[in-house]
Coordinates of C-alpha atoms and ligand atoms in Angstrom, one line a residue:
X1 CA 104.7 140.4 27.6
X2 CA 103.3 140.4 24.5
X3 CA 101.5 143.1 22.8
X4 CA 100.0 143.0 19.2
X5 CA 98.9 144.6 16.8
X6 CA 96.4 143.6 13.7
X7 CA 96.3 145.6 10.6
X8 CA 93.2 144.7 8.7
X9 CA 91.0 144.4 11.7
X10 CA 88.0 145.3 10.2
X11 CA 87.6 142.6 7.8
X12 CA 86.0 139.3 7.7
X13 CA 88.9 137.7 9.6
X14 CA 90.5 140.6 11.6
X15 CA 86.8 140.3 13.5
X16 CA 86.8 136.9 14.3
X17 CA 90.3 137.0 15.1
X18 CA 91.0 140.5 17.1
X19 CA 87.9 139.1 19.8
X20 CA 90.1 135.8 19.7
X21 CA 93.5 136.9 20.8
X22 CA 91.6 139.8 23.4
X23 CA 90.2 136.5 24.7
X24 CA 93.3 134.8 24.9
X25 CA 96.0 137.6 25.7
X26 CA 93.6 139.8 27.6
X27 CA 92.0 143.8 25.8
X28 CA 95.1 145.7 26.7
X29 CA 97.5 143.4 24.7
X30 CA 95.9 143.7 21.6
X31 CA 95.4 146.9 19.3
X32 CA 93.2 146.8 16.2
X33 CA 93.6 149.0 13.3
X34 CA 92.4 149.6 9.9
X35 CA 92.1 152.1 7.1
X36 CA 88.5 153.1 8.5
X37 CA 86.9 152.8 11.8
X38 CA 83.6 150.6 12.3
X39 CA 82.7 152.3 15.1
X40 CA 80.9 149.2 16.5
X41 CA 81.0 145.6 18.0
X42 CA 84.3 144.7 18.9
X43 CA 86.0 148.1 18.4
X44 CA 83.9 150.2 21.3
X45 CA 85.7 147.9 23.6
X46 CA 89.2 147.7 23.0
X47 CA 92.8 149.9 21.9
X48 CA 92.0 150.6 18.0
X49 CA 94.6 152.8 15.6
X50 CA 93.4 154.1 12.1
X51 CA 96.1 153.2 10.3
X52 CA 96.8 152.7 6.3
X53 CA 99.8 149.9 5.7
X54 CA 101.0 152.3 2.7
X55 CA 101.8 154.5 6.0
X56 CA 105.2 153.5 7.2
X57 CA 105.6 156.0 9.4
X58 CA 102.1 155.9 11.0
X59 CA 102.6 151.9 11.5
X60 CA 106.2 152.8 13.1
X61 CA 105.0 155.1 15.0
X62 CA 102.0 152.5 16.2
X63 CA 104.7 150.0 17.1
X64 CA 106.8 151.9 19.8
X65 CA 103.4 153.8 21.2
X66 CA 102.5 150.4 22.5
X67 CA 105.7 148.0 22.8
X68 CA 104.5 145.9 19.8
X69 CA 105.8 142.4 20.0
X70 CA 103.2 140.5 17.0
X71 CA 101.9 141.4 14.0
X72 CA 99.3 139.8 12.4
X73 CA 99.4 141.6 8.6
X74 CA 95.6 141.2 7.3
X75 CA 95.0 143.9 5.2
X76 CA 94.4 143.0 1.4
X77 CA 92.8 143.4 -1.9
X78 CA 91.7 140.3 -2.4
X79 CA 90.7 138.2 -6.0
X80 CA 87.6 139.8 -7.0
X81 CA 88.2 143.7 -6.4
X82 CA 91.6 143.3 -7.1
X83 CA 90.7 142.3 -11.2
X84 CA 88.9 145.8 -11.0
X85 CA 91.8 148.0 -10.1
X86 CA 95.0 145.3 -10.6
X87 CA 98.1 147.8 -10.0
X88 CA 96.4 149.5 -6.8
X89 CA 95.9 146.5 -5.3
X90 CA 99.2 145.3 -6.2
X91 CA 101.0 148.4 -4.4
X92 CA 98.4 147.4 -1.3
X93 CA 99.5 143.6 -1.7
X94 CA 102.8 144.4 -1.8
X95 CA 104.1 147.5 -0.3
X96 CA 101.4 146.6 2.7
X97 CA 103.8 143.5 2.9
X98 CA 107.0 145.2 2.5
X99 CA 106.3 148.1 5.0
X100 CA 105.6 145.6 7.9
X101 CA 108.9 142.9 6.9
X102 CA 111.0 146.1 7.0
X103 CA 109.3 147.0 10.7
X104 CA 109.4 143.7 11.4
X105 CA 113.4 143.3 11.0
X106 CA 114.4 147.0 12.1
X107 CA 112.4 146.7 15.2
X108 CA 113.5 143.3 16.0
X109 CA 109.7 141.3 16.0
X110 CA 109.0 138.9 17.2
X111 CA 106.8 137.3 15.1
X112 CA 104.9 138.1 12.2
X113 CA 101.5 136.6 10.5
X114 CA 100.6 137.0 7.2
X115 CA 98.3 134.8 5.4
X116 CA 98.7 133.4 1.5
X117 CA 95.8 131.5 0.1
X118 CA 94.7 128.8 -2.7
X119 CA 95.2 131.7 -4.8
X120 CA 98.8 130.9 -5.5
X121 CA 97.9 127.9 -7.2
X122 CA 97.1 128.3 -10.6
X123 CA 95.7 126.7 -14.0
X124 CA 98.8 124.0 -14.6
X125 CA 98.2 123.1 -10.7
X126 CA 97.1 119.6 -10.2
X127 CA 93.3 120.3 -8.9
X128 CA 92.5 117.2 -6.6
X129 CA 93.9 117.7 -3.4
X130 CA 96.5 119.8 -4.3
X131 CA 99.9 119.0 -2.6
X132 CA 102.0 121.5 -0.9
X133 CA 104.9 122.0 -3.4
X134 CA 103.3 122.0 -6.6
X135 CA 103.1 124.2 -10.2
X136 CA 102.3 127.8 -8.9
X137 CA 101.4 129.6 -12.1
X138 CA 98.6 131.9 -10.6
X139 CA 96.9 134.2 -13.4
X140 CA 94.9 136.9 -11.6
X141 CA 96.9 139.8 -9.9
X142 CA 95.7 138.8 -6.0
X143 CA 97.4 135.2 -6.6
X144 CA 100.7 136.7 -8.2
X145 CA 101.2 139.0 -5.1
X146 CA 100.0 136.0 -2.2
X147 CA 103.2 133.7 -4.6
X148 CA 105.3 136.4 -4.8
X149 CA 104.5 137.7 -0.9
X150 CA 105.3 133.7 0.0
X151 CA 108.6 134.1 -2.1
X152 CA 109.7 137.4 0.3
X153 CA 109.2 136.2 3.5
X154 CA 111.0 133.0 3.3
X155 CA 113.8 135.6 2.1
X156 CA 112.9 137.7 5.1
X157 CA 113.3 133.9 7.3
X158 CA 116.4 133.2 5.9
X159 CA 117.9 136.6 5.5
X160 CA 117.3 138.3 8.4
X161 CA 115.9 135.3 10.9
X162 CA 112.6 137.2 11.0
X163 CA 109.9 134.8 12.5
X164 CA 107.3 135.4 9.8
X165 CA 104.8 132.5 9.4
X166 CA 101.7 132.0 7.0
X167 CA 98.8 129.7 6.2
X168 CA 97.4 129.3 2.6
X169 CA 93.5 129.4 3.9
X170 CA 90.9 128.4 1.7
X171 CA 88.0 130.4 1.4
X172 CA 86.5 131.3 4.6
X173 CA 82.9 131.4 5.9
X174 CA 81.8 133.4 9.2
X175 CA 78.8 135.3 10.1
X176 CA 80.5 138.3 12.6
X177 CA 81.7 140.5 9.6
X178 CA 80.7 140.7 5.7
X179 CA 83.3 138.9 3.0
X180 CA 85.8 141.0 1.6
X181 CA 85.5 140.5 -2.3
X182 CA 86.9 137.3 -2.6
X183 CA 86.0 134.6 -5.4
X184 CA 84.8 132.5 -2.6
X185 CA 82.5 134.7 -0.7
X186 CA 79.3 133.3 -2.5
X187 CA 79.5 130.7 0.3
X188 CA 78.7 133.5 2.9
X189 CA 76.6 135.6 0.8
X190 CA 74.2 132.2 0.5
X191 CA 73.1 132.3 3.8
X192 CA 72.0 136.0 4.4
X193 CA 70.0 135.5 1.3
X194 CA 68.6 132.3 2.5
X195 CA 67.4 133.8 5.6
X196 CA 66.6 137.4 4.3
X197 CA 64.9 136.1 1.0
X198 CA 64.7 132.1 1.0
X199 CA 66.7 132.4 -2.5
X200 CA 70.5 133.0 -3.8
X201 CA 71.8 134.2 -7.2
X202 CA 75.1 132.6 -7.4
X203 CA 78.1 133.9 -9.5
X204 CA 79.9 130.6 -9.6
X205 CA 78.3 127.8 -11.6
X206 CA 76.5 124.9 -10.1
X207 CA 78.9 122.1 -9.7
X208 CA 82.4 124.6 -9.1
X209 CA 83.9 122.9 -5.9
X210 CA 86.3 124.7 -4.1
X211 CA 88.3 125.1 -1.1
X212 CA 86.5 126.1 2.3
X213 CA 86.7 126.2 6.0
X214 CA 84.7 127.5 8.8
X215 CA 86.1 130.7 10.7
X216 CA 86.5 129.1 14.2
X217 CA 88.8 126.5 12.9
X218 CA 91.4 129.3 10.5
X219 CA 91.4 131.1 13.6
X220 CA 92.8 128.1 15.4
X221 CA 94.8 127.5 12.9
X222 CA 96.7 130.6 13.2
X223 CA 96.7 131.5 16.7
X224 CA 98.1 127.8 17.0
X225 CA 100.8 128.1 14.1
X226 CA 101.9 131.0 15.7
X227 CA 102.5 129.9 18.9
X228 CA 104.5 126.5 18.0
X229 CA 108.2 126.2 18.1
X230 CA 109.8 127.9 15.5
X231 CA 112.4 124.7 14.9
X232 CA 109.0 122.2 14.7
X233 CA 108.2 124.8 11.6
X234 CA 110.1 122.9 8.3
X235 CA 107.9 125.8 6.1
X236 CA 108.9 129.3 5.9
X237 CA 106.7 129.9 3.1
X238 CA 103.0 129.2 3.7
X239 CA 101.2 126.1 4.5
X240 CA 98.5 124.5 2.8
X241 CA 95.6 123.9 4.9
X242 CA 92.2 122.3 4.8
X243 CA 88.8 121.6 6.3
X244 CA 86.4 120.9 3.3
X245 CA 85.3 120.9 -0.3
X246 CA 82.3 121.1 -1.9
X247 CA 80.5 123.4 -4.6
X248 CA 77.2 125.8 -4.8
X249 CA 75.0 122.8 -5.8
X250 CA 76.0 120.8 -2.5
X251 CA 75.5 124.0 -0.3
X252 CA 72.2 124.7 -1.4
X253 CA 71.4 121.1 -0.5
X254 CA 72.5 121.3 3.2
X255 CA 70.5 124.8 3.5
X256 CA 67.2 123.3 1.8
X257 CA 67.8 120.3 5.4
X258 CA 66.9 124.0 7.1
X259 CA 64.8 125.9 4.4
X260 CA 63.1 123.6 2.2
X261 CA 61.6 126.1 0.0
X262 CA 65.3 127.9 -0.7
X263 CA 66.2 128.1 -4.1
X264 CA 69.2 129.1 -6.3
X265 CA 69.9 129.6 -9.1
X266 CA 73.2 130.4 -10.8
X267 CA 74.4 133.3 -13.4
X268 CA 78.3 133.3 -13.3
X269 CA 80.2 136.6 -13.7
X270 CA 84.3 137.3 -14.5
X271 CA 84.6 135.0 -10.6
X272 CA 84.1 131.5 -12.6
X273 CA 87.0 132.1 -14.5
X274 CA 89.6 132.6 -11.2
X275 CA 87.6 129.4 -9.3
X276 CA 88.1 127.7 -12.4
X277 CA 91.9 128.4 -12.4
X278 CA 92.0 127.1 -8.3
X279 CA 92.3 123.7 -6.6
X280 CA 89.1 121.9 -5.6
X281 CA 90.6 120.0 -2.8
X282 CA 94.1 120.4 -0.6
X283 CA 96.3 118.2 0.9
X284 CA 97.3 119.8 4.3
X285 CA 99.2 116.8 5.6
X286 CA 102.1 119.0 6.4
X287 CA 100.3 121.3 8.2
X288 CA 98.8 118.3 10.4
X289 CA 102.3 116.3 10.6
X290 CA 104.2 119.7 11.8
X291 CA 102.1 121.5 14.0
X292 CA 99.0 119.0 14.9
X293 CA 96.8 120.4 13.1
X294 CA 93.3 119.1 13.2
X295 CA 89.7 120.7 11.5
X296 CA 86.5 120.5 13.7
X297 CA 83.5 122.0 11.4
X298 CA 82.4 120.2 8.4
X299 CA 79.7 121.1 5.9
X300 CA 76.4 120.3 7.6
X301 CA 78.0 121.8 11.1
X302 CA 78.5 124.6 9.9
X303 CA 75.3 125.1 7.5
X304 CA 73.5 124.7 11.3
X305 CA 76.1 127.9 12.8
X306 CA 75.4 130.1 10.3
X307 CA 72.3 129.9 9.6
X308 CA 71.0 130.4 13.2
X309 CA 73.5 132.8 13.8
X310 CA 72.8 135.0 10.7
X311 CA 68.9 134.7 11.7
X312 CA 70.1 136.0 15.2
X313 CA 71.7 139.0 13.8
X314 CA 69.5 139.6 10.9
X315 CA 66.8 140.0 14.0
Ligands
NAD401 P1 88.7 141.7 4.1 O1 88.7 142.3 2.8 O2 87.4 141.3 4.7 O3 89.5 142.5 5.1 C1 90.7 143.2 4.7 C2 90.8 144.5 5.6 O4 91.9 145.2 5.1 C3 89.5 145.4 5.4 O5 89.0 145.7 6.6 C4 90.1 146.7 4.7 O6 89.5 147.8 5.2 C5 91.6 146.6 5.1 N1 92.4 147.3 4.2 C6 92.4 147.4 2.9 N2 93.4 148.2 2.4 C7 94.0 148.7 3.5 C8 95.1 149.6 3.7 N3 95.7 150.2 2.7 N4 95.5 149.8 5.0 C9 94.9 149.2 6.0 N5 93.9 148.4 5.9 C10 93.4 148.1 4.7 O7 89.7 140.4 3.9 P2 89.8 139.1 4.8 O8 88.9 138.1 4.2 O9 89.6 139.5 6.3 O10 91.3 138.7 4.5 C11 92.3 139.0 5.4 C12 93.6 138.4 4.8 O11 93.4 137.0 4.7 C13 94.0 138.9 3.4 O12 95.4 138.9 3.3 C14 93.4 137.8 2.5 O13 94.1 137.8 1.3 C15 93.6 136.6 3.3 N6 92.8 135.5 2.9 C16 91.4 135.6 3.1 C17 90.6 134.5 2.8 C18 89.1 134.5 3.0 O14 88.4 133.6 2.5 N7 88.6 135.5 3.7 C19 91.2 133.4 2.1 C20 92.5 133.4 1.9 C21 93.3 134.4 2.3
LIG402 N1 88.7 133.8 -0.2 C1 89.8 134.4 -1.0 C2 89.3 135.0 -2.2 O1 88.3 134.5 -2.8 C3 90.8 133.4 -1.3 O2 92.0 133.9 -1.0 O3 89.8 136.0 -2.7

């Protein structure tokens, strides 16, 4: 039987993806945790633990109260806050990551997800579509620890067998939970302000493309990767993967198809310089060769989701 547990529940993709695997594997198989309860939504109706990943003991603990089986490691500082206080969110980064690979092999795992990101890629890296083996010379502290995380758990695969397996997303846009202080959440901040105020300040400059991908399909993503047969798996670091490009200039475009009178304008902050140092486009063909994997949202899809789902909740 399998029972997990997700650290980092309480972020913009522990939401999405704790409702995801109670729909699939049923309430009682999966327990939520974070730092801090929510005390809402999702988390009145199923098993939740408070639980720090610096706690060791507390996550061990976690693990044998409830048979634990899967992990899926979310919890993270990721690229914006972590500029603001680099060697705490290093030790979070890290540590977090060590705490649960150490579980993972003295508890004998199953499986373990963790995900990496875009972020390992860096200012050398070629920028259009961006192959999976390619210069990783990241240069803010959130990349360095996604590389050097990548680095330790294909020494946790090889070492000790331990089924660890990891996606690079791109940046990720959802309307269930609030973005996490990421260089890419200007893409989900854009559409509360469109339907709140009809205009968005952006921090990135106009034509900065990027990275992106719709929720449902990263959830997909990694509830698929992590149920495929380990020997169909030729990656035991962290595999690119990819749904869509574009930049602030060509969102505001596909939101003015809804809101004609939207405007935005654009005053970038410290983020331009860590977008500026990421890919703009990924080549996932690996991900799609080894494990099937196929995107469903693009841009103008998904403008429509969010923008009558964020009016929905907004009301
Ligand atoms: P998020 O910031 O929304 O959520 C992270 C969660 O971790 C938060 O709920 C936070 O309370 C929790 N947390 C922080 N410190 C903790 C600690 N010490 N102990 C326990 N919990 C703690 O981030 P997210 O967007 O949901 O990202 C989840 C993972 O996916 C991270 O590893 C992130 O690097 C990765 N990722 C996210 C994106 C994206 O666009 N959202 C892209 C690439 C990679
Ligand atoms: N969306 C994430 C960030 O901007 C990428 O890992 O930090």
């Amino acid at each position: 039987m399998k029972k997990i547990l997700i650290l980092g529940a309480c972020g913009q993709i522990g939401t999405d993806l704790t409702l995801e695997l109670r729909n699939r594997f049923g309430e009682k198989n999966v327990i939520a945790s974070d730092i801090y309860s929510k005390n809402e939504g999702f988390l009145k109706d199923g098993i939740f633990e408070i639980i720090d990943v610096l706690d060791k003991k507390k996550i061990s603990e976690v693990i044998d109260k409830y048979q634990i089986t899967e992990i899926y490691h979310l919890a993270a500082v990721l690229s914006g806050n972590a500029e603001k206080n680099p060697m705490k969110s290093w030790e979070v980064n890290m540590t977090g990551l060590f705490n649960i690979l150490e579980l993972g092999v003295e508890k004998k795992l199953n499986k373990i997800f963790w995900p990496s990101s875009i972020a390992v890629f860096g200012p050398s890296t070629p920028r259009e579509n961006t192959p999976q083996d390619t210069i990783t010379d990241p240069n803010t502290v959130y990349g360095i620890s996604k590389l050097a995380g990548e680095r330790w758990i294909e020494y946790y695969n090889n070492k000790y067998n331990l089924d660890v397996r990891s996606l690079r997303y791109p940046g990720l846009i959802s309307y269930k939970a609030e973005a996490g202080g990421g260089t890419t959440d200007y893409a989900v901040e854009i559409f509360y302000e469109a339907v709140r105020n009809g205009k968005y300040e952006c921090f990135l400059s106009k034509n900065t493309e990027l990275p992106m991908m719709y929720m449902d399909d990263a959830i997909n993503a990694t509830i698929e990767l992590m149920e495929f047969k380990k020997e169909n798996l030729s990656i035991k670091t962290s595999y690119n993967l990819s749904s869509m490009s574009f930049t602030p200039d060509e969102i505001s475009k596909e939101i003015k198809k809804h809101i004609p009178n939207f405007q935005i304008t654009y005053h970038p902050d410290f983020r331009q310089k860590i977008a500026d140092s990421w890919p703009k486009s990924i080549d996932d063909s690996l991900a799609r060769r080894n494990g099937g994997w196929r995107h469903k949202y693009n841009l103008s899809e998904m403008t429509e989701i969010m923008l009558k789902e964020i009016t929905k909740k907004l009301n």
